[in-house]
mmCIF file of C-alpha atoms in Angstrom:
data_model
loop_
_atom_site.group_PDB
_atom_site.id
_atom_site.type_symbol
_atom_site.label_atom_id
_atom_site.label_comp_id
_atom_site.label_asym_id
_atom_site.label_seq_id
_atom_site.Cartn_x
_atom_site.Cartn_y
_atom_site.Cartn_z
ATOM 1 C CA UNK A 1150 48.496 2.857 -26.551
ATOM 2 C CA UNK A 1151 50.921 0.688 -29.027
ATOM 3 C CA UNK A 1152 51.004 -2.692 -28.570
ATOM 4 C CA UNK A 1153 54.331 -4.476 -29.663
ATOM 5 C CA UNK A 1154 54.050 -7.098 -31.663
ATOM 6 C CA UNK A 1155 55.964 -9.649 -29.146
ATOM 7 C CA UNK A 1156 53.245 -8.499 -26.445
ATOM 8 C CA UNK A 1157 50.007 -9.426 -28.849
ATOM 9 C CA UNK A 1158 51.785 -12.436 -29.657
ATOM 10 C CA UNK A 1159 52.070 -13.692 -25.710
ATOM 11 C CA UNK A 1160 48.247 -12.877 -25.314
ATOM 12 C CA UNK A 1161 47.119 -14.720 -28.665
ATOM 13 C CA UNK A 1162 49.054 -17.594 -27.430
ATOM 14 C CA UNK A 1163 47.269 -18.084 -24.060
ATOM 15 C CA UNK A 1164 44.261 -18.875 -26.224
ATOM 16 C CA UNK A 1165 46.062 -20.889 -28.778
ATOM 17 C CA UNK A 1166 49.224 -22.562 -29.906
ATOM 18 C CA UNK A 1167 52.078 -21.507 -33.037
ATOM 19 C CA UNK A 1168 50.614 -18.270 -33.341
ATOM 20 C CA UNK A 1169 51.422 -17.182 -36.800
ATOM 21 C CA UNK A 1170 50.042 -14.184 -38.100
ATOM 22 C CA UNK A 1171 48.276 -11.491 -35.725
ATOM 23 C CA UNK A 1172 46.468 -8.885 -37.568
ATOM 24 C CA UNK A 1173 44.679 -5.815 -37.358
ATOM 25 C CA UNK A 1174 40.372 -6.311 -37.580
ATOM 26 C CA UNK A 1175 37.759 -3.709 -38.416
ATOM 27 C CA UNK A 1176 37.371 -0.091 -37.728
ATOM 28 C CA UNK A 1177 35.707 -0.024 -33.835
ATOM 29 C CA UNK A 1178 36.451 3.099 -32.104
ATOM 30 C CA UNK A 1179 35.984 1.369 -28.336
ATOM 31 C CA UNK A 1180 38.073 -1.732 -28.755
ATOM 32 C CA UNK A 1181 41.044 -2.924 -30.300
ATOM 33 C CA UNK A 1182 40.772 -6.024 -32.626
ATOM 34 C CA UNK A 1183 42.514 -8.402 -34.366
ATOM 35 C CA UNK A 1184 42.543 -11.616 -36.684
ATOM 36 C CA UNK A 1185 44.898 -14.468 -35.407
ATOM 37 C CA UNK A 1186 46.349 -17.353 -37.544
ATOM 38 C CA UNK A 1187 47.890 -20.148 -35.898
ATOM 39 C CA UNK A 1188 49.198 -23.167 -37.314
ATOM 40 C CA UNK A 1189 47.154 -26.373 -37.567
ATOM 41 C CA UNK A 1190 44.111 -24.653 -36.161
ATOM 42 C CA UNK A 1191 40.970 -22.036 -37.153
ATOM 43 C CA UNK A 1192 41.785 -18.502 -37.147
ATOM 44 C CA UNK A 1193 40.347 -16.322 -34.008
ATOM 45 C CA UNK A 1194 39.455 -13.149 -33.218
ATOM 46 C CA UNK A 1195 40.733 -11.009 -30.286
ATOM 47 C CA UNK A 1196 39.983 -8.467 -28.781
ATOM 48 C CA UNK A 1197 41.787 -6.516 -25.532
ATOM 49 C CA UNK A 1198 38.435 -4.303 -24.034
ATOM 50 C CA UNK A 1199 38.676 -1.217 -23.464
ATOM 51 C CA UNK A 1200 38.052 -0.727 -19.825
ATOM 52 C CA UNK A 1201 38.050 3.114 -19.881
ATOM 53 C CA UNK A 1202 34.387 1.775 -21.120
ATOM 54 C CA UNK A 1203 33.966 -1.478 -19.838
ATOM 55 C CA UNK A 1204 35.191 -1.765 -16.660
ATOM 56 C CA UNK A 1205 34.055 -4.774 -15.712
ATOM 57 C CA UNK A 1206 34.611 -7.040 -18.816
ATOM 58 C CA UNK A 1207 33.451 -10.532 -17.145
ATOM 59 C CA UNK A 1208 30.447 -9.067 -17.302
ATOM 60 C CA UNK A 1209 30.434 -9.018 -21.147
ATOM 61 C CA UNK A 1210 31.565 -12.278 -21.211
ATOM 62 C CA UNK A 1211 28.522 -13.885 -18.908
ATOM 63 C CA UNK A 1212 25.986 -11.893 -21.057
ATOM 64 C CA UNK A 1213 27.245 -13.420 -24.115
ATOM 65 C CA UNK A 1214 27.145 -17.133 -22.420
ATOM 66 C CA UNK A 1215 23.674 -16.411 -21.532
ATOM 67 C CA UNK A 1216 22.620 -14.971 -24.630
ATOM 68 C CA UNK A 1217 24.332 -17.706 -27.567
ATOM 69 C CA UNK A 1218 23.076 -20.354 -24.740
ATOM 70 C CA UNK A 1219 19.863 -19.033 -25.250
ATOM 71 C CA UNK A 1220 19.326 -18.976 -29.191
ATOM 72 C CA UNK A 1221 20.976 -22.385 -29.727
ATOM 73 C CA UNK A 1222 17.587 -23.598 -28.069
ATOM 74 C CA UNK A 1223 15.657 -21.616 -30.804
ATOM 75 C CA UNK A 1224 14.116 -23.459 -33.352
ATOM 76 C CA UNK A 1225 14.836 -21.881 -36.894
ATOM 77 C CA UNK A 1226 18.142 -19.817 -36.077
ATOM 78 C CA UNK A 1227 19.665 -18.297 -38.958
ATOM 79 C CA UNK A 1228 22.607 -15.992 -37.538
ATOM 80 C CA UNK A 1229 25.732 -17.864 -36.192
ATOM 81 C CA UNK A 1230 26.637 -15.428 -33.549
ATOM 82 C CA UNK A 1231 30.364 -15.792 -32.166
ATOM 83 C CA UNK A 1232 31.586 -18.138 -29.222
ATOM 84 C CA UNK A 1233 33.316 -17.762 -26.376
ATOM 85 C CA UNK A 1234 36.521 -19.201 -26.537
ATOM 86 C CA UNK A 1235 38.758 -20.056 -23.294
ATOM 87 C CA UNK A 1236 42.513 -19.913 -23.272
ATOM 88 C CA UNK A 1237 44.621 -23.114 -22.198
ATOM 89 C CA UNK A 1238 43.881 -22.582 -18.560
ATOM 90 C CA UNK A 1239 40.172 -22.544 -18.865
ATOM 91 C CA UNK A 1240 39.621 -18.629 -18.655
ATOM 92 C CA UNK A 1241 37.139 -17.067 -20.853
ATOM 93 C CA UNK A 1242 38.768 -13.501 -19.827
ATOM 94 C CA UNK A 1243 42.410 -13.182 -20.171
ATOM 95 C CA UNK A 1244 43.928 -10.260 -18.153
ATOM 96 C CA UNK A 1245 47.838 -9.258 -18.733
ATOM 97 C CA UNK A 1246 50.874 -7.841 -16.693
ATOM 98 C CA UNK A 1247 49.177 -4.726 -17.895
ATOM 99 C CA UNK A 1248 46.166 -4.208 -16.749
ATOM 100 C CA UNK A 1249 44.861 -4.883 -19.763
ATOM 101 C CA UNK A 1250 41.313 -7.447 -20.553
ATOM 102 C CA UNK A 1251 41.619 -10.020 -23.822
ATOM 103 C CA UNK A 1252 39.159 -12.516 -25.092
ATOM 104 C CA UNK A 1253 38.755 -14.512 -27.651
ATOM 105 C CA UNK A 1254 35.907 -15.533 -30.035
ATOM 106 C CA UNK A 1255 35.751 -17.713 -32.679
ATOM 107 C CA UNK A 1256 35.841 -16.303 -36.749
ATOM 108 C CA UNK A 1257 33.206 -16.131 -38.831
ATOM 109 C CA UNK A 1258 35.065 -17.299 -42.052
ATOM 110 C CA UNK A 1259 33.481 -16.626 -45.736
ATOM 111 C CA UNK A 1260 32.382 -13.287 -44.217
ATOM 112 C CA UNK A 1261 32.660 -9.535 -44.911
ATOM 113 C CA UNK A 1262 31.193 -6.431 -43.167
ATOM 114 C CA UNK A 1263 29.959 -2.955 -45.066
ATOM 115 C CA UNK A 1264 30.608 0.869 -44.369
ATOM 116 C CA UNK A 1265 28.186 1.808 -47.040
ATOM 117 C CA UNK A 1266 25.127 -0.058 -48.362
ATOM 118 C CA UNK A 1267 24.937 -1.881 -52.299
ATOM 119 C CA UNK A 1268 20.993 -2.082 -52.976
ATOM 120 C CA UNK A 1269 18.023 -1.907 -51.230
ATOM 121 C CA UNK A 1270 18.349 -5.744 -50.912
ATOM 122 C CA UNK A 1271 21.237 -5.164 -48.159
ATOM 123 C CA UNK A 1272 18.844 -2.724 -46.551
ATOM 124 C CA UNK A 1273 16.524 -5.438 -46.626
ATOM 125 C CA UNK A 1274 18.870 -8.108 -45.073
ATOM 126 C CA UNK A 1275 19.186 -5.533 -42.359
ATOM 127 C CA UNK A 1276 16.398 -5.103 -41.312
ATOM 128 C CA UNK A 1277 15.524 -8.843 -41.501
ATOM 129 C CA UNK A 1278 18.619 -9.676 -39.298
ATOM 130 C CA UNK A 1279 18.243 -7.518 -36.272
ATOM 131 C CA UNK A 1280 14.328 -8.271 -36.535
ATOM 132 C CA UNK A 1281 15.558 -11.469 -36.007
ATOM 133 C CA UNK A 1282 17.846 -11.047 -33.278
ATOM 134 C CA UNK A 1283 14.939 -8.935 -31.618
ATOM 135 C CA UNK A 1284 12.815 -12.105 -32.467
ATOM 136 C CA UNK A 1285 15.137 -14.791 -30.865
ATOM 137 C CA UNK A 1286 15.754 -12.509 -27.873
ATOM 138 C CA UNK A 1287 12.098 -11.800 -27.396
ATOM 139 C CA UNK A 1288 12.192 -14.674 -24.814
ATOM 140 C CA UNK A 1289 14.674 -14.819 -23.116
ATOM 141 C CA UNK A 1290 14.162 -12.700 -19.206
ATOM 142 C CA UNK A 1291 16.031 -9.478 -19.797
ATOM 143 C CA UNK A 1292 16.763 -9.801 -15.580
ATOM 144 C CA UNK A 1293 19.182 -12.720 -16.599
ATOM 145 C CA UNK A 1294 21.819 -10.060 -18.346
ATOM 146 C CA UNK A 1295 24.092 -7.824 -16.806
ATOM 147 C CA UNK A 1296 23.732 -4.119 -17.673
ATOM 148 C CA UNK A 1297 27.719 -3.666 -18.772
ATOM 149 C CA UNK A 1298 26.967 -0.035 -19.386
ATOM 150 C CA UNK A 1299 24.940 1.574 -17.087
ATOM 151 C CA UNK A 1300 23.752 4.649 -18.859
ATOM 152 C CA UNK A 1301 24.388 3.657 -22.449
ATOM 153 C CA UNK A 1302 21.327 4.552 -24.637
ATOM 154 C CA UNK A 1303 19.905 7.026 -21.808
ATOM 155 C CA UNK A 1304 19.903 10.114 -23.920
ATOM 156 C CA UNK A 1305 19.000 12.667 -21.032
ATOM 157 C CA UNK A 1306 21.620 11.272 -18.957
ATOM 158 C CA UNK A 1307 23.787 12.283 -22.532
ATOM 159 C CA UNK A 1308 22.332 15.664 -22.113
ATOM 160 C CA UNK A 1309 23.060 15.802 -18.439
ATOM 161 C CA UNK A 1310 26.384 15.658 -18.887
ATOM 162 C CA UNK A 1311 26.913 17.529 -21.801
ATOM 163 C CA UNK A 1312 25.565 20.684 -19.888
ATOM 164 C CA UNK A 1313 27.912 19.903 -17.245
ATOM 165 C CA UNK A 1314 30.737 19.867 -19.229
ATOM 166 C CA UNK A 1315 29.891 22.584 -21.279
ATOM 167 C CA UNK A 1316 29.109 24.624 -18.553
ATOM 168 C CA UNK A 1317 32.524 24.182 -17.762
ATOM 169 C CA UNK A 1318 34.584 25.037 -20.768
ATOM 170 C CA UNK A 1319 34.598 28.298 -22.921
ATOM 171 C CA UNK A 1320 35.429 25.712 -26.123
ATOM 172 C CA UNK A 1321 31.752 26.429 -27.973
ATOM 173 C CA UNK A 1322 30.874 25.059 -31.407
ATOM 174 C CA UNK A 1323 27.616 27.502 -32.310
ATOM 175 C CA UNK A 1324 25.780 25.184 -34.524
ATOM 176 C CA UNK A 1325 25.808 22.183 -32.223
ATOM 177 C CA UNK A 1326 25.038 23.942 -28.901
ATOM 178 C CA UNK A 1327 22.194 25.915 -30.824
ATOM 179 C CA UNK A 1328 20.863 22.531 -32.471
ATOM 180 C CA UNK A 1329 20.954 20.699 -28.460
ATOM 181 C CA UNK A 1330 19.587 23.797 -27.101
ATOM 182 C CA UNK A 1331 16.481 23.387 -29.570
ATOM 183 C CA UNK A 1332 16.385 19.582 -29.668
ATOM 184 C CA UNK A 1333 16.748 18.952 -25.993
ATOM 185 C CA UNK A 1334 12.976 18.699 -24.970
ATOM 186 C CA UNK A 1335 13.140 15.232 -27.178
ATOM 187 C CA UNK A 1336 15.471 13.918 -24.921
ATOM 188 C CA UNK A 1337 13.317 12.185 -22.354
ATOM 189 C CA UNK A 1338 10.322 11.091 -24.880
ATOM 190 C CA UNK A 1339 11.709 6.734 -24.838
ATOM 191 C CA UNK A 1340 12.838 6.992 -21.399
ATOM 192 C CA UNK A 1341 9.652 8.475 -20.285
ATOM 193 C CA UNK A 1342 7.644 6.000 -22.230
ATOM 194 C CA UNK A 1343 9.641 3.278 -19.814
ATOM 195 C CA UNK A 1344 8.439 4.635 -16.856
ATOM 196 C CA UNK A 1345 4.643 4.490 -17.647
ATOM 197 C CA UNK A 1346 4.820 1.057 -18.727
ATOM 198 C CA UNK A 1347 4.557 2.021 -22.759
ATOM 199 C CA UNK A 1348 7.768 0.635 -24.022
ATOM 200 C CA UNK A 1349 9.049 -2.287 -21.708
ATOM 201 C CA UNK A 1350 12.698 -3.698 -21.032
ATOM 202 C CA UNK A 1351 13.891 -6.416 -23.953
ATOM 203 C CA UNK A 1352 17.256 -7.661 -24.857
ATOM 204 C CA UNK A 1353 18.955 -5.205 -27.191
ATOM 205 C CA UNK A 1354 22.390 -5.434 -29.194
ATOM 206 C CA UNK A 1355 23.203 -2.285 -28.130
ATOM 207 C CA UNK A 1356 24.902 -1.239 -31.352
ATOM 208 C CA UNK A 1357 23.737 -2.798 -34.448
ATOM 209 C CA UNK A 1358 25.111 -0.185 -37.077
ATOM 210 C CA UNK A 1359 25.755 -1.439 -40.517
ATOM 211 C CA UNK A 1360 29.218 -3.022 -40.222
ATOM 212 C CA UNK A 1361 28.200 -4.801 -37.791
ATOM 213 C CA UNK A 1362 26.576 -7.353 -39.854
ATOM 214 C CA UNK A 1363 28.705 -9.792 -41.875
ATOM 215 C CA UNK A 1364 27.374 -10.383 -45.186
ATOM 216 C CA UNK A 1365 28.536 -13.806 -46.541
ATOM 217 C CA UNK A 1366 31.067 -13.036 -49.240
ATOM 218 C CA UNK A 1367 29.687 -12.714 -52.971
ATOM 219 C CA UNK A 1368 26.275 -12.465 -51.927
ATOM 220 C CA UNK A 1369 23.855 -10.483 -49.837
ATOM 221 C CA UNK A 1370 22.598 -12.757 -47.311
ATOM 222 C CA UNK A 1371 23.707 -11.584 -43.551
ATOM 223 C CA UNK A 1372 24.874 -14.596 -41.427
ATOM 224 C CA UNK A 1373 26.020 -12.850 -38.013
ATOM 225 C CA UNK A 1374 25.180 -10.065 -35.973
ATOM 226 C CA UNK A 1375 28.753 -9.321 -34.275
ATOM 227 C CA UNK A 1376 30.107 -6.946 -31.646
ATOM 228 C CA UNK A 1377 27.768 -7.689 -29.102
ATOM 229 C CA UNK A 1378 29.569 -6.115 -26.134
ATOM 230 C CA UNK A 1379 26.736 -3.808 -25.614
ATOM 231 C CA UNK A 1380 23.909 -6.665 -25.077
ATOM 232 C CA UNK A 1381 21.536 -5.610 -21.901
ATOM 233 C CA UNK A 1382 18.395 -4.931 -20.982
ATOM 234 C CA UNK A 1383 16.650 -1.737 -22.668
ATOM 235 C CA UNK A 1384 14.405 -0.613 -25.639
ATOM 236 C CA UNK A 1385 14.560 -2.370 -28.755
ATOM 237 C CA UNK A 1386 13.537 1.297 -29.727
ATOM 238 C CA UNK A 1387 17.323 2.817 -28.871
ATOM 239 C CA UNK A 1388 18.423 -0.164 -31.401
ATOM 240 C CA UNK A 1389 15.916 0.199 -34.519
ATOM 241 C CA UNK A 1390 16.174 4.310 -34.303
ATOM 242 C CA UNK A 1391 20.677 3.215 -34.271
ATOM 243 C CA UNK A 1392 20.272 0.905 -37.385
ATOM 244 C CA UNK A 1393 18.138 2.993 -39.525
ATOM 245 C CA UNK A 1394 20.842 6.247 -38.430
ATOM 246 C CA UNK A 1395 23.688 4.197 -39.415
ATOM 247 C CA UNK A 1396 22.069 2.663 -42.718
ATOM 248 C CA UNK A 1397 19.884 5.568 -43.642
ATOM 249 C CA UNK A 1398 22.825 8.664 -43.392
ATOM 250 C CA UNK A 1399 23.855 9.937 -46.769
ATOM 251 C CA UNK A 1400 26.985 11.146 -45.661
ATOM 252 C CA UNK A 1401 27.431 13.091 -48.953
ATOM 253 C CA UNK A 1402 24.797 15.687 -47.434
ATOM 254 C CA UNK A 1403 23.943 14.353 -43.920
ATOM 255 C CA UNK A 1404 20.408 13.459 -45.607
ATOM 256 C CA UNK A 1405 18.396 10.674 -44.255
ATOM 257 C CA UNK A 1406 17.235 8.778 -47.375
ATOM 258 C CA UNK A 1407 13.547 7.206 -47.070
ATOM 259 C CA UNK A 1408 13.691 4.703 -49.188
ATOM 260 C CA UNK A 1409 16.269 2.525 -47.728
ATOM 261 C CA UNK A 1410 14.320 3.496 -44.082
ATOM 262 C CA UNK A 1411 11.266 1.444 -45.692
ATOM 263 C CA UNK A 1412 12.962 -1.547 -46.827
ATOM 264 C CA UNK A 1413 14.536 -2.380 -43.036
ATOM 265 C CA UNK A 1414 11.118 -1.352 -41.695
ATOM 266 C CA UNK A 1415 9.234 -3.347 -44.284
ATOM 267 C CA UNK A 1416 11.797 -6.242 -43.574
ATOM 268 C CA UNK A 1417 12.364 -6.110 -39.533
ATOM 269 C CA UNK A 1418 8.862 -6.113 -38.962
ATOM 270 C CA UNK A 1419 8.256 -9.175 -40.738
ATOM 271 C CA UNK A 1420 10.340 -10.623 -37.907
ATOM 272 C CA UNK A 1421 9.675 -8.332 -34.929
ATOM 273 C CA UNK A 1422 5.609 -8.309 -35.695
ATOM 274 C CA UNK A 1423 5.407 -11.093 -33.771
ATOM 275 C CA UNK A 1424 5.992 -8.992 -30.099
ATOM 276 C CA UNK A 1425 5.499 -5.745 -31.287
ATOM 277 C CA UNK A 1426 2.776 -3.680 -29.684
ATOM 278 C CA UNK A 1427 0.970 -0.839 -30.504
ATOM 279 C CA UNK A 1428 2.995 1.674 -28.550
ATOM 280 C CA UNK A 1429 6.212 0.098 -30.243
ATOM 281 C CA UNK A 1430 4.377 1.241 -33.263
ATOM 282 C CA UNK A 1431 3.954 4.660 -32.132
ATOM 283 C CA UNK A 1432 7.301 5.050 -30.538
ATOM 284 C CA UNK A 1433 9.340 4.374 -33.644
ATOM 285 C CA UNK A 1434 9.375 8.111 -35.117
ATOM 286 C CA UNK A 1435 10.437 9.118 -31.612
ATOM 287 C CA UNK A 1436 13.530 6.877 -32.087
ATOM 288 C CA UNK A 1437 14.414 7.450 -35.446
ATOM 289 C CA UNK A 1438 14.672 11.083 -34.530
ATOM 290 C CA UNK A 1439 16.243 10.908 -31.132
ATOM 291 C CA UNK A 1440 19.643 8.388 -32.206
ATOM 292 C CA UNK A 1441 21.285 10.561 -34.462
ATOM 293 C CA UNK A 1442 20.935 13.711 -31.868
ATOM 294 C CA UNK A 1443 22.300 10.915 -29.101
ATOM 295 C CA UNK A 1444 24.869 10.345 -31.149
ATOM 296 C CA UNK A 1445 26.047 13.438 -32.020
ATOM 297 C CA UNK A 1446 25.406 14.854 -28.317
ATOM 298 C CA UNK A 1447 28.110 11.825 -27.802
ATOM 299 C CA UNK A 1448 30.059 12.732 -30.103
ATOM 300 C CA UNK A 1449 30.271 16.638 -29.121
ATOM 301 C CA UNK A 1450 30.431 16.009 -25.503
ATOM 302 C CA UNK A 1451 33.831 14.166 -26.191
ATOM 303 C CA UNK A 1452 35.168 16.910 -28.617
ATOM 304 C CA UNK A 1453 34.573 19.374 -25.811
ATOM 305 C CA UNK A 1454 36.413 16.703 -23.240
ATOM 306 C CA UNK A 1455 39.760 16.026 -25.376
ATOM 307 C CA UNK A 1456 38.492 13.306 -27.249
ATOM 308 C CA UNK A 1457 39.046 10.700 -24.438
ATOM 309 C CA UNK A 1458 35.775 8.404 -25.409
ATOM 310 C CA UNK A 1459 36.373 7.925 -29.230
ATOM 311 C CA UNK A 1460 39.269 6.956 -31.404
ATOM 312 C CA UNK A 1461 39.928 9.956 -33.199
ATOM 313 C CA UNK A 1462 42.534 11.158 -35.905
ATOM 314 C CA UNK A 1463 42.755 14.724 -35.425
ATOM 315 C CA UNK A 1464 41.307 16.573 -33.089
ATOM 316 C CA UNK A 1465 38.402 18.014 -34.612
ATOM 317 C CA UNK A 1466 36.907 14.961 -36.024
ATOM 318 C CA UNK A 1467 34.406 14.407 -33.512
ATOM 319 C CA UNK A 1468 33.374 17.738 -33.731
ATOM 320 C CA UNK A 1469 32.986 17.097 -37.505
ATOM 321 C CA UNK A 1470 30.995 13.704 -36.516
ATOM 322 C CA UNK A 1471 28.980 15.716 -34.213
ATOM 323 C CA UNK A 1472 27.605 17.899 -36.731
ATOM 324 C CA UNK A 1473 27.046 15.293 -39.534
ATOM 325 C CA UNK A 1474 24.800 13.675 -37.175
ATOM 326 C CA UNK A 1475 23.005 17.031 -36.277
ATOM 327 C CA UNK A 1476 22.142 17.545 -39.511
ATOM 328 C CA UNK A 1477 20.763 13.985 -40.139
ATOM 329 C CA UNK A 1478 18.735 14.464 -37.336
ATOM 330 C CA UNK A 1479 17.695 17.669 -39.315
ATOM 331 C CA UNK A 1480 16.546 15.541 -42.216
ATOM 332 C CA UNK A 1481 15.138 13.306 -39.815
ATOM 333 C CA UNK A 1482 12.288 16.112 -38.225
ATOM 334 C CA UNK A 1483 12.189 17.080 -42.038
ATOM 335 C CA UNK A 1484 10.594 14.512 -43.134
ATOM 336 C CA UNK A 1485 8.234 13.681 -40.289
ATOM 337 C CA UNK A 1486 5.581 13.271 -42.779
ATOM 338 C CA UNK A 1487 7.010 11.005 -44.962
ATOM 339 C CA UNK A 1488 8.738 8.570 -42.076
ATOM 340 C CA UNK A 1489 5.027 8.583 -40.128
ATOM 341 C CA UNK A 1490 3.063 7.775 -43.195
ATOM 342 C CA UNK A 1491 5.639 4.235 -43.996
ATOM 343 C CA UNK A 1492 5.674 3.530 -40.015
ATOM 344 C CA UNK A 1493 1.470 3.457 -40.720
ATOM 345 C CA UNK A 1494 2.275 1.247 -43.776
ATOM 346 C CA UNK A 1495 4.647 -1.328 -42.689
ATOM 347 C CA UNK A 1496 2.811 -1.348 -39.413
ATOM 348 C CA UNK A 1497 -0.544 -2.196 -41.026
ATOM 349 C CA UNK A 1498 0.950 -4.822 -43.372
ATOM 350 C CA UNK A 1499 3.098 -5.794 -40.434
ATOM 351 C CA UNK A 1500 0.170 -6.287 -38.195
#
């Protein structure tokens, strides 16, 4: 859907005055997101939610009350997450003639996000930030969030669904249906471990790949954690196995590279020690293997559908995605070994 330029400017002024500039903001493929200048006052961003995917976006909104209420009472915070802002008339959720959801949350100025790591010392920051965020969230009662996406992060609810659909359609791919059809017995392995008890219910981010941490400009140091739509209950596990797919992928061959893996290990555990158990421990090859196959499940599942969940340029592309993260989950079982030996390492210097 195009939005007209008149339109965006009557929703960016319910939240603000002599709207100046309205433009566009970072790559999501669920949202649509812009930066907004208006004279005399701090830029904004907003955001109109996609409610294909969220269809109840209060719900986003009260999480995020509950959660930057919650870490402002932490002693030693060092992420400035985004506020809520309200438009003229006191709303924190803005909904147009449309249909359509907006809201509003404040800029992080002096700020820019990464598709592709520099050095291991990004990888580092990394893995110190969401440690952090795991850290902070530790305590607060998981209960006291809304789950905004029932089913996100259940992978054999993923694989449910893909067999239904592909059950249903003669459009076949032969490398990703063979690589599900030999993967799927992982499916279950974190949300077993919920049910007896090994792995229990935290706060999560939901989404914490790489550009969604804002490095502060000319430097390396990460000072927010944004996007966090998909905050809810569930296992820190779904969000450690996400980061590590999203910072460790060589996308040149689809290769999962080690070495940054050890330096966000190394780094969120220096944080995330402090609640980690031993099952944690043993639960974090599980996850590093199982995101990239959720992902790409995703990612196939809507190829086979029309494309309807993910923004898409052609109409292959998340076909194409859907392989590149087969084969990093290739590397992944590859190099068991090597990812179990650091998980031992980190985990003993960690512990």
């Amino acid at each position: 859907m195009t939005l007209e330029t008149s339109h965006l400017h009557t929703i960016a002024g319910q939240f603000a005055p002599s709207i100046s500039a309205i433009t566009p903001l970072g790559n999501g493929l669920i949202n649509d997101t812009f930066l907004v200048t208006s004279n005399g006052a701090t830029p904004f961003v907003l955001q109109r939610i996609n409610r294909q995917v969220f269809p109840e976006p209060a719900l986003i909104t009260a999480n995020l009350l509950v959660l930057n209420r919650h870490i402002q009472q932490q002693a030693d915070v060092r992420l400035h997450l985004p506020e809520i802002l309200r438009t003229a008339a006191g709303q924190e959720n803005y909904q147009d003639g449309l249909g359509n959801s907006w809201r509003a949350q404040s800029f992080i100025a002096g700020t820019e996000s990464l598709e592709t790591l520099r050095s291991l010392d990004d990888a580092a920051q990394v893995g110190h930030a969401l440690g952090h965020f795991h850290r902070l969230a530790s305590t607060l009662d998981p209960a006291t969030l809304h789950d905004t996406l029932p089913g996100f992060h259940i992978t054999p609810d993923y694989l449910s669904h893909y067999q239904k659909v592909a059950r249903q359609t003669t459009v076949i791919d032969p490398f990703c249906a063979d690589f599900i059809n030999g993967f799927q017995h992982h499916a279950d392995t974190l949300e077993a471990a919920k049910r007896q008890g090994r792995l229990p219910l935290r706060v999560i981010h939901g989404d914490p790949k790489l550009n969604n941490f804002l490095f502060a400009k000319g430097g390396n140091t990460i000072v927010s954690l944004i996007d966090l739509d998909t905050v809810k209950p569930g296992l820190v596990h779904y969000d450690i196995g996400d980061c590590l797919r999203s910072c460790c992928h060589n996308e040149a061959s689809n290769s999962f590279d080690l070495e940054i893996s050890a330096a966000i290990l190394q780094s969120y555990l220096s944080e995330a020690s402090v609640f980690f158990t031993r099952e944690d421990y043993a639960y974090l090859y599980p996850a590093i293997q199982l995101l990239p196959f959720e992902l790409g499940l995703r990612f196939y599942t809507d190829y086979l559908q029309g494309n309807r969940y993910f923004k898409v340029t052609s109409t292959e592309q998340n076909l194409h995605r859907a392989r590149a993260q087969f084969q990093l989950c290739a590397s992944v079982m590859a190099q068991r070994a090597g990812i179990e030996a650091l998980i031992r390492q980190v985990g003993s210097a960690g512990g």
